[in-house]
mmCIF file of C-alpha atoms in Angstrom:
data_model
loop_
_atom_site.group_PDB
_atom_site.id
_atom_site.type_symbol
_atom_site.label_atom_id
_atom_site.label_comp_id
_atom_site.label_asym_id
_atom_site.label_seq_id
_atom_site.Cartn_x
_atom_site.Cartn_y
_atom_site.Cartn_z
ATOM 1 C CA GLY A 1 14.330 -66.639 10.517
ATOM 2 C CA ILE A 2 13.136 -68.057 7.541
ATOM 3 C CA LEU A 3 12.721 -71.246 6.992
ATOM 4 C CA VAL A 4 12.707 -72.835 3.168
ATOM 5 C CA ALA A 5 10.148 -76.263 3.369
ATOM 6 C CA PRO A 6 12.244 -77.998 1.103
ATOM 7 C CA GLU A 7 15.381 -77.542 2.494
ATOM 8 C CA ASP A 8 14.334 -78.807 6.037
ATOM 9 C CA PRO A 9 10.468 -79.612 5.695
ATOM 10 C CA GLU A 10 10.749 -80.429 10.060
ATOM 11 C CA ALA A 11 11.847 -77.530 10.974
ATOM 12 C CA LEU A 12 8.384 -75.787 9.271
ATOM 13 C CA ILE A 13 6.498 -78.699 10.645
ATOM 14 C CA ALA A 14 7.551 -78.164 13.884
ATOM 15 C CA ARG A 15 7.130 -74.599 13.991
ATOM 16 C CA ILE A 16 3.948 -74.713 13.287
ATOM 17 C CA ALA A 17 3.376 -77.291 15.920
ATOM 18 C CA ALA A 18 5.118 -74.920 17.985
ATOM 19 C CA PRO A 19 2.417 -73.969 21.122
ATOM 20 C CA ARG A 20 3.849 -70.390 20.923
ATOM 21 C CA THR A 21 2.590 -70.160 17.774
ATOM 22 C CA ARG A 22 -0.508 -68.567 17.135
ATOM 23 C CA LEU A 23 -0.869 -67.214 13.590
ATOM 24 C CA VAL A 24 -0.194 -68.635 10.086
ATOM 25 C CA THR A 25 -0.262 -67.173 7.003
ATOM 26 C CA LEU A 26 -0.880 -68.291 3.564
ATOM 27 C CA THR A 27 0.305 -66.131 0.251
ATOM 28 C CA VAL A 28 0.003 -68.288 -2.287
ATOM 29 C CA THR A 29 -1.282 -68.960 -5.626
ATOM 30 C CA GLU A 30 -4.775 -70.134 -6.805
ATOM 31 C CA LYS A 31 -3.613 -73.455 -7.484
ATOM 32 C CA GLY A 32 -2.122 -73.621 -3.946
ATOM 33 C CA TYR A 33 -5.165 -74.945 -2.018
ATOM 34 C CA GLY A 34 -5.666 -77.897 -3.880
ATOM 35 C CA TRP A 35 -9.026 -77.345 -4.500
ATOM 36 C CA ASP A 36 -11.184 -78.155 -7.777
ATOM 37 C CA ALA A 37 -13.008 -75.162 -7.650
ATOM 38 C CA GLY A 38 -15.263 -76.178 -10.235
ATOM 39 C CA ARG A 39 -16.658 -79.187 -8.300
ATOM 40 C CA GLY A 40 -16.111 -77.859 -4.564
ATOM 41 C CA ARG A 41 -14.237 -80.714 -3.731
ATOM 42 C CA LEU A 42 -10.059 -81.071 -2.986
ATOM 43 C CA ASP A 43 -8.450 -81.942 -6.007
ATOM 44 C CA ARG A 44 -7.239 -85.426 -5.397
ATOM 45 C CA GLY A 45 -5.610 -85.468 -8.888
ATOM 46 C CA ASP A 46 -2.727 -82.450 -8.265
ATOM 47 C CA PRO A 47 0.513 -84.105 -7.817
ATOM 48 C CA GLY A 48 1.008 -82.386 -4.846
ATOM 49 C CA ILE A 49 -1.875 -83.206 -3.072
ATOM 50 C CA ALA A 50 -2.013 -86.804 -4.243
ATOM 51 C CA HIS A 51 1.662 -87.225 -3.142
ATOM 52 C CA ASP A 52 0.794 -85.646 0.463
ATOM 53 C CA LEU A 53 -2.244 -88.258 1.466
ATOM 54 C CA ALA A 54 -0.014 -90.672 0.336
ATOM 55 C CA GLY A 55 2.335 -89.775 2.618
ATOM 56 C CA THR A 56 5.529 -91.217 1.088
ATOM 57 C CA GLY A 57 7.839 -88.503 2.175
ATOM 58 C CA PRO A 58 8.077 -84.994 3.695
ATOM 59 C CA PRO A 59 5.137 -83.148 2.803
ATOM 60 C CA VAL A 60 5.143 -80.721 -0.286
ATOM 61 C CA SER A 61 1.809 -79.064 -0.200
ATOM 62 C CA ALA A 62 0.396 -76.091 1.581
ATOM 63 C CA LEU A 63 -2.502 -78.179 2.682
ATOM 64 C CA GLY A 64 0.128 -81.775 3.387
ATOM 65 C CA PHE A 65 2.751 -78.796 6.082
ATOM 66 C CA LEU A 66 -0.285 -77.688 7.267
ATOM 67 C CA ALA A 67 -2.479 -80.716 8.341
ATOM 68 C CA ALA A 68 1.187 -82.427 9.675
ATOM 69 C CA GLY A 69 1.449 -79.405 11.528
ATOM 70 C CA LEU A 70 -1.670 -79.415 13.513
ATOM 71 C CA HIS A 71 -1.550 -83.160 13.827
ATOM 72 C CA ARG A 72 1.181 -82.625 15.896
ATOM 73 C CA ARG A 73 -0.624 -79.824 17.640
ATOM 74 C CA PHE A 74 -3.349 -82.451 18.044
ATOM 75 C CA LEU A 75 -1.571 -85.410 19.165
ATOM 76 C CA HIS A 76 0.332 -83.002 22.022
ATOM 77 C CA GLY A 77 -2.612 -81.027 22.732
ATOM 78 C CA ALA A 78 -1.132 -77.821 22.018
ATOM 79 C CA PRO A 79 -3.949 -74.649 21.848
ATOM 80 C CA GLY A 80 -5.728 -74.095 18.181
ATOM 81 C CA LEU A 81 -4.527 -71.758 16.267
ATOM 82 C CA THR A 82 -5.735 -69.132 12.871
ATOM 83 C CA LEU A 83 -5.130 -69.770 9.683
ATOM 84 C CA ALA A 84 -5.135 -67.303 7.607
ATOM 85 C CA SER A 85 -5.457 -66.560 3.680
ATOM 86 C CA CYS A 86 -3.934 -64.014 1.827
ATOM 87 C CA ASP A 87 -4.830 -63.942 -2.221
ATOM 88 C CA ASN A 88 -7.255 -63.385 -4.270
ATOM 89 C CA LEU A 89 -9.540 -65.975 -3.841
ATOM 90 C CA PRO A 90 -13.050 -65.109 -2.616
ATOM 91 C CA ARG A 91 -13.441 -66.574 0.422
ATOM 92 C CA ASN A 92 -10.129 -67.589 0.958
ATOM 93 C CA GLY A 93 -10.950 -68.282 4.556
ATOM 94 C CA ASP A 94 -14.258 -70.690 4.312
ATOM 95 C CA MET A 95 -11.592 -72.852 0.807
ATOM 96 C CA LEU A 96 -9.135 -73.205 3.223
ATOM 97 C CA ARG A 97 -11.085 -74.910 5.850
ATOM 98 C CA ARG A 98 -13.150 -76.713 3.090
ATOM 99 C CA ALA A 99 -10.057 -78.059 1.968
ATOM 100 C CA LEU A 100 -8.245 -79.065 4.846
ATOM 101 C CA LEU A 101 -10.931 -80.666 6.468
ATOM 102 C CA GLU A 102 -11.479 -82.765 3.772
ATOM 103 C CA PHE A 103 -7.671 -83.304 3.465
ATOM 104 C CA ALA A 104 -7.229 -83.925 7.080
ATOM 105 C CA ASP A 105 -10.197 -86.575 7.251
ATOM 106 C CA ALA A 106 -8.339 -88.101 4.891
ATOM 107 C CA ARG A 107 -4.908 -88.281 5.622
ATOM 108 C CA TYR A 108 -5.056 -88.226 9.810
ATOM 109 C CA ARG A 109 -7.791 -90.468 11.850
ATOM 110 C CA GLY A 110 -9.597 -87.762 14.042
ATOM 111 C CA LEU A 111 -7.896 -84.380 13.053
ATOM 112 C CA ALA A 112 -10.505 -82.959 11.028
ATOM 113 C CA ARG A 113 -12.636 -82.961 14.309
ATOM 114 C CA TRP A 114 -10.095 -81.122 15.970
ATOM 115 C CA ILE A 115 -9.038 -78.739 13.351
ATOM 116 C CA ALA A 116 -13.570 -77.833 13.383
ATOM 117 C CA ALA A 117 -12.942 -76.518 16.943
ATOM 118 C CA HIS A 118 -9.850 -74.944 17.342
ATOM 119 C CA VAL A 119 -8.618 -73.986 13.542
ATOM 120 C CA ALA A 120 -9.899 -70.359 13.230
ATOM 121 C CA CYS A 121 -9.792 -69.520 8.862
ATOM 122 C CA PRO A 122 -10.718 -65.852 8.440
ATOM 123 C CA SER A 123 -11.412 -64.705 5.644
ATOM 124 C CA SER A 124 -9.275 -61.696 3.487
ATOM 125 C CA MET A 125 -8.679 -59.649 1.107
ATOM 126 C CA VAL A 126 -5.571 -58.086 -0.102
ATOM 127 C CA ASP A 127 -5.311 -55.125 -2.488
ATOM 128 C CA ARG A 128 -1.612 -54.420 -3.469
ATOM 129 C CA ILE A 129 0.159 -54.860 -7.391
ATOM 130 C CA ALA A 130 2.896 -56.500 -6.725
ATOM 131 C CA PRO A 131 5.531 -57.382 -10.139
ATOM 132 C CA ALA A 132 7.061 -60.259 -10.610
ATOM 133 C CA VAL A 133 11.031 -58.505 -9.617
ATOM 134 C CA THR A 134 13.388 -59.068 -12.497
ATOM 135 C CA GLU A 135 17.632 -59.278 -12.255
ATOM 136 C CA ALA A 136 16.967 -55.542 -14.039
ATOM 137 C CA ASP A 137 15.096 -54.855 -9.956
ATOM 138 C CA ARG A 138 17.453 -56.033 -8.083
ATOM 139 C CA ASP A 139 20.360 -54.292 -9.683
ATOM 140 C CA ARG A 140 18.656 -51.261 -9.361
ATOM 141 C CA ILE A 141 17.750 -51.825 -6.011
ATOM 142 C CA VAL A 142 21.704 -53.403 -5.211
ATOM 143 C CA ALA A 143 22.618 -49.686 -6.116
ATOM 144 C CA ALA A 144 20.488 -47.343 -4.486
ATOM 145 C CA LEU A 145 20.410 -50.016 -1.018
ATOM 146 C CA GLY A 146 24.130 -50.451 -1.512
ATOM 147 C CA LEU A 147 22.863 -53.711 0.204
ATOM 148 C CA THR A 148 22.093 -56.883 -1.559
ATOM 149 C CA ASP A 149 19.271 -58.236 -1.284
ATOM 150 C CA ALA A 150 18.331 -61.535 -3.146
ATOM 151 C CA SER A 151 14.431 -60.830 -2.443
ATOM 152 C CA PRO A 152 12.921 -58.281 -2.323
ATOM 153 C CA VAL A 153 9.527 -56.833 -2.996
ATOM 154 C CA ILE A 154 8.551 -54.699 -5.739
ATOM 155 C CA ALA A 155 5.155 -52.515 -4.864
ATOM 156 C CA GLU A 156 2.554 -49.922 -5.850
ATOM 157 C CA PRO A 157 1.850 -47.740 -3.275
ATOM 158 C CA ALA A 158 -1.882 -48.515 -3.369
ATOM 159 C CA PHE A 159 -2.479 -50.629 -0.395
ATOM 160 C CA ASP A 160 -5.909 -51.921 0.976
ATOM 161 C CA TRP A 161 -5.828 -55.154 3.608
ATOM 162 C CA VAL A 162 -8.902 -56.492 4.874
ATOM 163 C CA ILE A 163 -9.581 -59.234 7.706
ATOM 164 C CA GLU A 164 -12.382 -61.733 9.187
ATOM 165 C CA ASP A 165 -12.800 -60.506 12.715
ATOM 166 C CA ARG A 166 -12.892 -64.387 13.394
ATOM 167 C CA PHE A 167 -9.698 -65.422 15.403
ATOM 168 C CA MET A 168 -8.718 -68.471 17.254
ATOM 169 C CA GLY A 169 -7.127 -66.516 20.493
ATOM 170 C CA PRO A 170 -6.475 -62.658 20.505
ATOM 171 C CA ARG A 171 -6.686 -60.903 17.015
ATOM 172 C CA PRO A 172 -3.093 -60.098 16.144
ATOM 173 C CA PRO A 173 -1.949 -56.253 16.432
ATOM 174 C CA PHE A 174 -2.745 -55.458 12.513
ATOM 175 C CA GLY A 175 -4.789 -52.377 12.826
ATOM 176 C CA PRO A 176 -1.909 -49.648 12.878
ATOM 177 C CA SER A 177 -0.929 -50.852 9.750
ATOM 178 C CA GLY A 178 -3.467 -49.619 8.129
ATOM 179 C CA VAL A 179 -5.946 -53.100 8.287
ATOM 180 C CA GLN A 180 -9.621 -52.951 8.572
ATOM 181 C CA PHE A 181 -11.232 -56.131 10.723
ATOM 182 C CA VAL A 182 -14.789 -56.291 9.121
ATOM 183 C CA THR A 183 -18.041 -59.032 9.632
ATOM 184 C CA ASP A 184 -17.492 -59.904 6.404
ATOM 185 C CA THR A 185 -14.721 -59.416 3.458
ATOM 186 C CA ALA A 186 -17.152 -61.164 0.584
ATOM 187 C CA PRO A 187 -18.639 -57.018 -0.551
ATOM 188 C CA PHE A 188 -15.172 -56.281 -0.204
ATOM 189 C CA GLU A 189 -13.556 -59.226 -2.081
ATOM 190 C CA GLU A 190 -16.803 -58.756 -4.932
ATOM 191 C CA MET A 191 -15.543 -55.073 -5.687
ATOM 192 C CA LYS A 192 -11.024 -55.945 -5.792
ATOM 193 C CA LEU A 193 -11.792 -59.035 -7.531
ATOM 194 C CA ARG A 194 -14.173 -58.267 -9.983
ATOM 195 C CA LEU A 195 -12.719 -54.066 -10.784
ATOM 196 C CA LEU A 196 -9.272 -54.664 -11.044
ATOM 197 C CA ASN A 197 -8.702 -58.679 -11.090
ATOM 198 C CA GLY A 198 -11.160 -59.324 -13.670
ATOM 199 C CA ALA A 199 -9.654 -56.608 -15.944
ATOM 200 C CA HIS A 200 -6.550 -57.813 -15.132
ATOM 201 C CA THR A 201 -6.825 -60.944 -16.458
ATOM 202 C CA ALA A 202 -9.267 -59.258 -19.757
ATOM 203 C CA LEU A 203 -5.843 -57.184 -20.485
ATOM 204 C CA ALA A 204 -3.583 -59.918 -20.147
ATOM 205 C CA ALA A 205 -5.715 -62.014 -22.831
ATOM 206 C CA ILE A 206 -6.056 -58.758 -25.180
ATOM 207 C CA GLY A 207 -2.851 -57.283 -24.746
ATOM 208 C CA ARG A 208 -0.740 -60.189 -25.364
ATOM 209 C CA LEU A 209 -2.741 -61.139 -28.339
ATOM 210 C CA ALA A 210 -1.819 -57.432 -29.616
ATOM 211 C CA GLY A 211 1.841 -57.597 -28.856
ATOM 212 C CA LEU A 212 1.936 -55.814 -25.656
ATOM 213 C CA THR A 213 4.342 -56.472 -22.878
ATOM 214 C CA THR A 214 2.993 -54.302 -19.369
ATOM 215 C CA VAL A 215 -0.064 -54.275 -17.803
ATOM 216 C CA ALA A 216 1.160 -49.998 -18.433
ATOM 217 C CA GLU A 217 1.221 -50.680 -22.282
ATOM 218 C CA ALA A 218 -2.481 -51.970 -22.382
ATOM 219 C CA ALA A 219 -3.911 -49.611 -19.991
ATOM 220 C CA ALA A 220 -2.732 -46.659 -21.747
ATOM 221 C CA SER A 221 -3.674 -47.791 -25.304
ATOM 222 C CA PRO A 222 -6.839 -46.180 -26.130
ATOM 223 C CA PRO A 223 -8.978 -49.009 -27.534
ATOM 224 C CA ILE A 224 -8.419 -50.663 -24.683
ATOM 225 C CA ALA A 225 -8.655 -47.885 -22.523
ATOM 226 C CA ARG A 226 -12.129 -47.542 -23.875
ATOM 227 C CA PHE A 227 -12.495 -51.757 -23.177
ATOM 228 C CA LEU A 228 -11.666 -51.797 -19.325
ATOM 229 C CA GLU A 229 -14.534 -48.615 -18.770
ATOM 230 C CA ARG A 230 -17.055 -50.300 -20.690
ATOM 231 C CA TYR A 231 -16.019 -53.743 -18.566
ATOM 232 C CA TRP A 232 -15.874 -51.628 -15.514
ATOM 233 C CA ASP A 233 -18.956 -50.418 -16.576
ATOM 234 C CA GLU A 234 -20.131 -54.089 -16.539
ATOM 235 C CA ALA A 235 -18.663 -55.422 -13.743
ATOM 236 C CA ALA A 236 -19.565 -52.419 -11.504
ATOM 237 C CA ALA A 237 -23.421 -53.047 -11.557
ATOM 238 C CA THR A 238 -22.895 -56.370 -9.798
ATOM 239 C CA LEU A 239 -21.285 -55.764 -6.796
ATOM 240 C CA ALA A 240 -22.488 -55.039 -3.559
ATOM 241 C CA ILE A 241 -20.795 -52.773 -2.039
ATOM 242 C CA ASP A 242 -22.210 -48.877 -0.951
ATOM 243 C CA PRO A 243 -21.990 -47.744 -4.523
ATOM 244 C CA ARG A 244 -20.172 -44.726 -3.650
ATOM 245 C CA ARG A 245 -16.616 -46.677 -2.032
ATOM 246 C CA GLY A 246 -16.852 -48.740 -5.468
ATOM 247 C CA ALA A 247 -17.082 -45.662 -7.149
ATOM 248 C CA ALA A 248 -14.272 -44.172 -5.648
ATOM 249 C CA TYR A 249 -12.884 -47.669 -5.733
ATOM 250 C CA ARG A 250 -13.023 -47.820 -9.627
ATOM 251 C CA ALA A 251 -12.100 -44.119 -10.365
ATOM 252 C CA GLY A 252 -8.063 -44.883 -9.086
ATOM 253 C CA LEU A 253 -7.590 -48.364 -11.200
ATOM 254 C CA SER A 254 -6.884 -45.837 -14.425
ATOM 255 C CA ALA A 255 -4.096 -44.439 -12.284
ATOM 256 C CA ARG A 256 -2.915 -47.557 -10.580
ATOM 257 C CA PHE A 257 -2.728 -49.417 -13.837
ATOM 258 C CA THR A 258 -0.855 -46.809 -16.540
ATOM 259 C CA ASN A 259 2.021 -46.490 -13.495
ATOM 260 C CA PRO A 260 5.002 -46.246 -15.616
ATOM 261 C CA ALA A 261 7.471 -47.217 -12.078
ATOM 262 C CA LEU A 262 5.165 -50.422 -12.441
ATOM 263 C CA PRO A 263 6.478 -53.537 -14.477
ATOM 264 C CA HIS A 264 3.835 -55.481 -14.093
ATOM 265 C CA THR A 265 3.883 -57.823 -16.773
ATOM 266 C CA LEU A 266 0.778 -59.472 -19.017
ATOM 267 C CA ALA A 267 2.651 -62.329 -18.977
ATOM 268 C CA GLN A 268 2.560 -62.950 -15.483
ATOM 269 C CA ILE A 269 -1.159 -61.843 -14.526
ATOM 270 C CA ALA A 270 -2.311 -64.479 -17.822
ATOM 271 C CA THR A 271 -0.237 -67.635 -15.497
ATOM 272 C CA ASP A 272 -2.914 -69.693 -14.264
ATOM 273 C CA ALA A 273 -5.702 -67.968 -16.180
ATOM 274 C CA SER A 274 -7.854 -71.379 -16.477
ATOM 275 C CA GLN A 275 -8.009 -70.414 -12.135
ATOM 276 C CA LYS A 276 -8.921 -67.488 -12.014
ATOM 277 C CA ALA A 277 -11.525 -66.577 -14.485
ATOM 278 C CA PRO A 278 -14.406 -68.178 -12.348
ATOM 279 C CA PRO A 279 -13.946 -65.582 -9.623
ATOM 280 C CA ARG A 280 -13.133 -62.689 -11.949
ATOM 281 C CA LEU A 281 -15.357 -63.074 -14.796
ATOM 282 C CA ILE A 282 -17.487 -66.126 -15.183
ATOM 283 C CA ALA A 283 -19.376 -64.951 -11.012
ATOM 284 C CA PRO A 284 -19.517 -61.313 -12.764
ATOM 285 C CA LEU A 285 -20.815 -62.658 -16.105
ATOM 286 C CA ARG A 286 -23.317 -65.520 -14.304
ATOM 287 C CA SER A 287 -24.897 -61.634 -11.897
ATOM 288 C CA LEU A 288 -25.292 -60.402 -15.853
ATOM 289 C CA LEU A 289 -26.856 -63.357 -17.031
ATOM 290 C CA ARG A 290 -29.295 -63.799 -15.152
ATOM 291 C CA ALA A 291 -30.272 -59.960 -14.872
ATOM 292 C CA ARG A 292 -31.183 -59.832 -18.579
ATOM 293 C CA ALA A 293 -28.183 -57.324 -18.532
ATOM 294 C CA PRO A 294 -24.973 -56.064 -21.102
ATOM 295 C CA ALA A 295 -22.528 -58.750 -20.757
ATOM 296 C CA ASP A 296 -20.332 -57.847 -23.844
ATOM 297 C CA ALA A 297 -16.764 -57.036 -22.111
ATOM 298 C CA ILE A 298 -17.200 -59.943 -20.130
ATOM 299 C CA THR A 299 -18.112 -61.891 -22.686
ATOM 300 C CA PHE A 300 -14.521 -60.437 -24.624
ATOM 301 C CA ALA A 301 -12.723 -61.018 -22.319
ATOM 302 C CA LEU A 302 -13.326 -64.780 -22.105
ATOM 303 C CA ALA A 303 -12.674 -64.911 -25.640
ATOM 304 C CA ALA A 304 -9.584 -63.351 -25.492
ATOM 305 C CA TRP A 305 -8.368 -65.607 -23.046
ATOM 306 C CA ILE A 306 -9.432 -68.963 -25.518
ATOM 307 C CA ALA A 307 -8.788 -66.839 -28.393
ATOM 308 C CA SER A 308 -4.509 -66.252 -26.489
ATOM 309 C CA ASN A 309 -4.481 -70.328 -25.526
ATOM 310 C CA ARG A 310 -4.213 -70.768 -29.568
ATOM 311 C CA GLY A 311 0.169 -70.493 -28.274
ATOM 312 C CA THR A 312 0.382 -67.201 -31.170
ATOM 313 C CA ASP A 313 -0.198 -63.961 -31.086
ATOM 314 C CA ASP A 314 -2.366 -61.786 -33.669
ATOM 315 C CA ALA A 315 1.509 -61.084 -35.912
ATOM 316 C CA GLY A 316 2.021 -65.000 -35.371
ATOM 317 C CA ARG A 317 4.453 -64.650 -32.397
ATOM 318 C CA PRO A 318 4.781 -67.445 -30.103
ATOM 319 C CA LEU A 319 2.710 -66.660 -26.965
ATOM 320 C CA PRO A 320 3.590 -69.369 -24.544
ATOM 321 C CA VAL A 321 0.215 -70.306 -22.605
ATOM 322 C CA ASP A 322 1.277 -71.796 -18.645
ATOM 323 C CA ASP A 323 -1.654 -72.584 -17.200
ATOM 324 C CA PRO A 324 -0.477 -76.253 -15.397
ATOM 325 C CA VAL A 325 -4.223 -77.200 -14.663
ATOM 326 C CA LEU A 326 -5.782 -77.056 -17.718
ATOM 327 C CA ALA A 327 -2.923 -78.649 -19.302
ATOM 328 C CA ARG A 328 -3.691 -81.669 -17.537
ATOM 329 C CA TRP A 329 -6.937 -81.571 -18.628
ATOM 330 C CA PRO A 330 -7.900 -84.463 -21.610
ATOM 331 C CA GLY A 331 -10.537 -82.302 -23.763
ATOM 332 C CA ARG A 332 -8.616 -79.133 -23.761
ATOM 333 C CA PRO A 333 -8.589 -78.546 -27.263
ATOM 334 C CA HIS A 334 -5.355 -78.836 -30.280
ATOM 335 C CA ALA A 335 -4.100 -74.914 -31.458
ATOM 336 C CA ASP A 336 -4.877 -76.041 -34.928
ATOM 337 C CA ALA A 337 -8.717 -75.933 -34.206
ATOM 338 C CA GLY A 338 -10.918 -73.466 -36.073
ATOM 339 C CA ALA A 339 -12.246 -70.894 -34.031
ATOM 340 C CA VAL A 340 -15.462 -72.265 -32.937
ATOM 341 C CA ALA A 341 -14.433 -75.818 -32.836
ATOM 342 C CA ARG A 342 -11.556 -74.811 -30.306
ATOM 343 C CA THR A 343 -15.105 -72.584 -28.490
ATOM 344 C CA THR A 344 -17.084 -75.370 -28.067
ATOM 345 C CA ALA A 345 -14.430 -77.385 -26.777
ATOM 346 C CA MET A 346 -13.676 -75.278 -24.683
ATOM 347 C CA LEU A 347 -17.205 -74.303 -23.187
ATOM 348 C CA GLY A 348 -16.411 -78.317 -21.826
ATOM 349 C CA TYR A 349 -14.057 -77.459 -19.218
ATOM 350 C CA GLU A 350 -16.478 -77.710 -16.064
ATOM 351 C CA PRO A 351 -14.221 -75.999 -13.760
ATOM 352 C CA VAL A 352 -14.410 -72.765 -15.911
ATOM 353 C CA PHE A 353 -18.363 -72.808 -17.056
ATOM 354 C CA GLY A 354 -19.789 -75.110 -15.420
ATOM 355 C CA THR A 355 -22.520 -76.231 -16.822
ATOM 356 C CA ASP A 356 -25.000 -74.330 -16.653
ATOM 357 C CA LEU A 357 -23.629 -71.740 -19.299
ATOM 358 C CA PRO A 358 -22.475 -73.816 -22.669
ATOM 359 C CA ARG A 359 -26.735 -74.670 -21.975
ATOM 360 C CA HIS A 360 -26.887 -70.329 -22.535
ATOM 361 C CA SER A 361 -26.802 -69.945 -26.369
ATOM 362 C CA ASP A 362 -26.966 -66.696 -26.484
ATOM 363 C CA PHE A 363 -23.790 -66.323 -24.473
ATOM 364 C CA THR A 364 -22.496 -69.639 -26.272
ATOM 365 C CA ASP A 365 -23.400 -67.809 -29.781
ATOM 366 C CA ASN A 366 -21.716 -64.272 -28.338
ATOM 367 C CA LEU A 367 -18.676 -66.225 -27.287
ATOM 368 C CA LYS A 368 -18.587 -67.641 -30.241
ATOM 369 C CA ARG A 369 -18.569 -64.488 -32.385
ATOM 370 C CA GLN A 370 -16.330 -62.806 -30.796
ATOM 371 C CA VAL A 371 -13.259 -65.423 -30.165
ATOM 372 C CA GLN A 372 -13.482 -65.845 -34.330
ATOM 373 C CA ALA A 373 -13.805 -62.507 -34.709
ATOM 374 C CA ILE A 374 -10.333 -61.588 -33.132
ATOM 375 C CA GLU A 375 -8.572 -64.873 -35.035
ATOM 376 C CA TRP A 376 -10.307 -63.374 -38.196
ATOM 377 C CA ASN A 377 -9.599 -59.469 -37.909
ATOM 378 C CA GLY A 378 -7.023 -59.794 -34.772
ATOM 379 C CA VAL A 379 -8.333 -58.380 -31.472
ATOM 380 C CA ILE A 380 -8.005 -54.415 -31.938
ATOM 381 C CA PRO A 381 -10.268 -54.392 -34.286
ATOM 382 C CA ALA A 382 -12.544 -56.845 -32.772
ATOM 383 C CA LEU A 383 -12.518 -55.245 -29.760
ATOM 384 C CA GLU A 384 -13.177 -52.302 -31.534
ATOM 385 C CA ALA A 385 -16.230 -53.413 -33.826
ATOM 386 C CA SER A 386 -18.006 -54.531 -30.501
ATOM 387 C CA ALA A 387 -18.333 -51.450 -29.558
ATOM 388 C CA ALA A 388 -19.849 -50.239 -32.081
#
């Protein structure tokens, strides 16, 4: 069956609360947790979180629905259950647990203690590119199937799903589907986030500035393809996974990115970039800076992201920025500010750059130079010059 939360909130809460429900999975965006990653706490300024903490109506956020359902289980003496995150965030299960505990403690008396004892939140790594579906896709699928599917999903052939082996109750029978159960998902998460997702975020910023539309177009551009190799060299140096597995994974990425049958738009990837940058780009950057290792490609990716926030591409065409969390930041620089002034202002955005990176003069000087080069010369000439 299908439950649509805004249409019938009570039905979803009742299903979560039902004693026979043992597993709830979440597939949400980075901002869907209502978590302030920069400060490591619940984002009480998030409109959905604020609404649900106030308790003035049915829940609207993922945390609100989960807490409401779990509170009912707690009151009725139902058994615990497992909440499994299926998204691109590192240690997503740990983040969900921390966010849920803080939310529950603020909203319901005694619930946080019950969750701590009766709810498991395993982390997972899901690796499959699934572009947003267009009307043209729907028409093509209807023609192929002879049936109308209002919510089809398009995905690439590649598939990998790794789940932490930590459940409240029996392990779900996912093994025959190719799921791997491991004691620690962190090495797998880092590999995927830094090699695939980080490269995607870089491509989105660089490609959109260059007037390109899809990942396949961007990855097929010779200067961008050369940049990707430099980026992967840097990111791979920060991984904890077996180097042979990392090399094999990297070897398959070019073919996945240039797949012409996969219409993965750069605009989709660029959405909520301020939420995506910390685990994808900032985390490997910090590792490289600590090791005094080269980080020019990752720095260029961040420069392209900052430049893309000016609202126009290299040809002066409008470049919409879909990043509501960044838009709420009062310190966001005006698009008309100069490259150095905007970069200096963006370095003050603590959820992305923290308090340490703005004090790293070699990094900040390089970042300002790269943003300035992109805005003066265009992203592709700047990209080629950065590799010289």
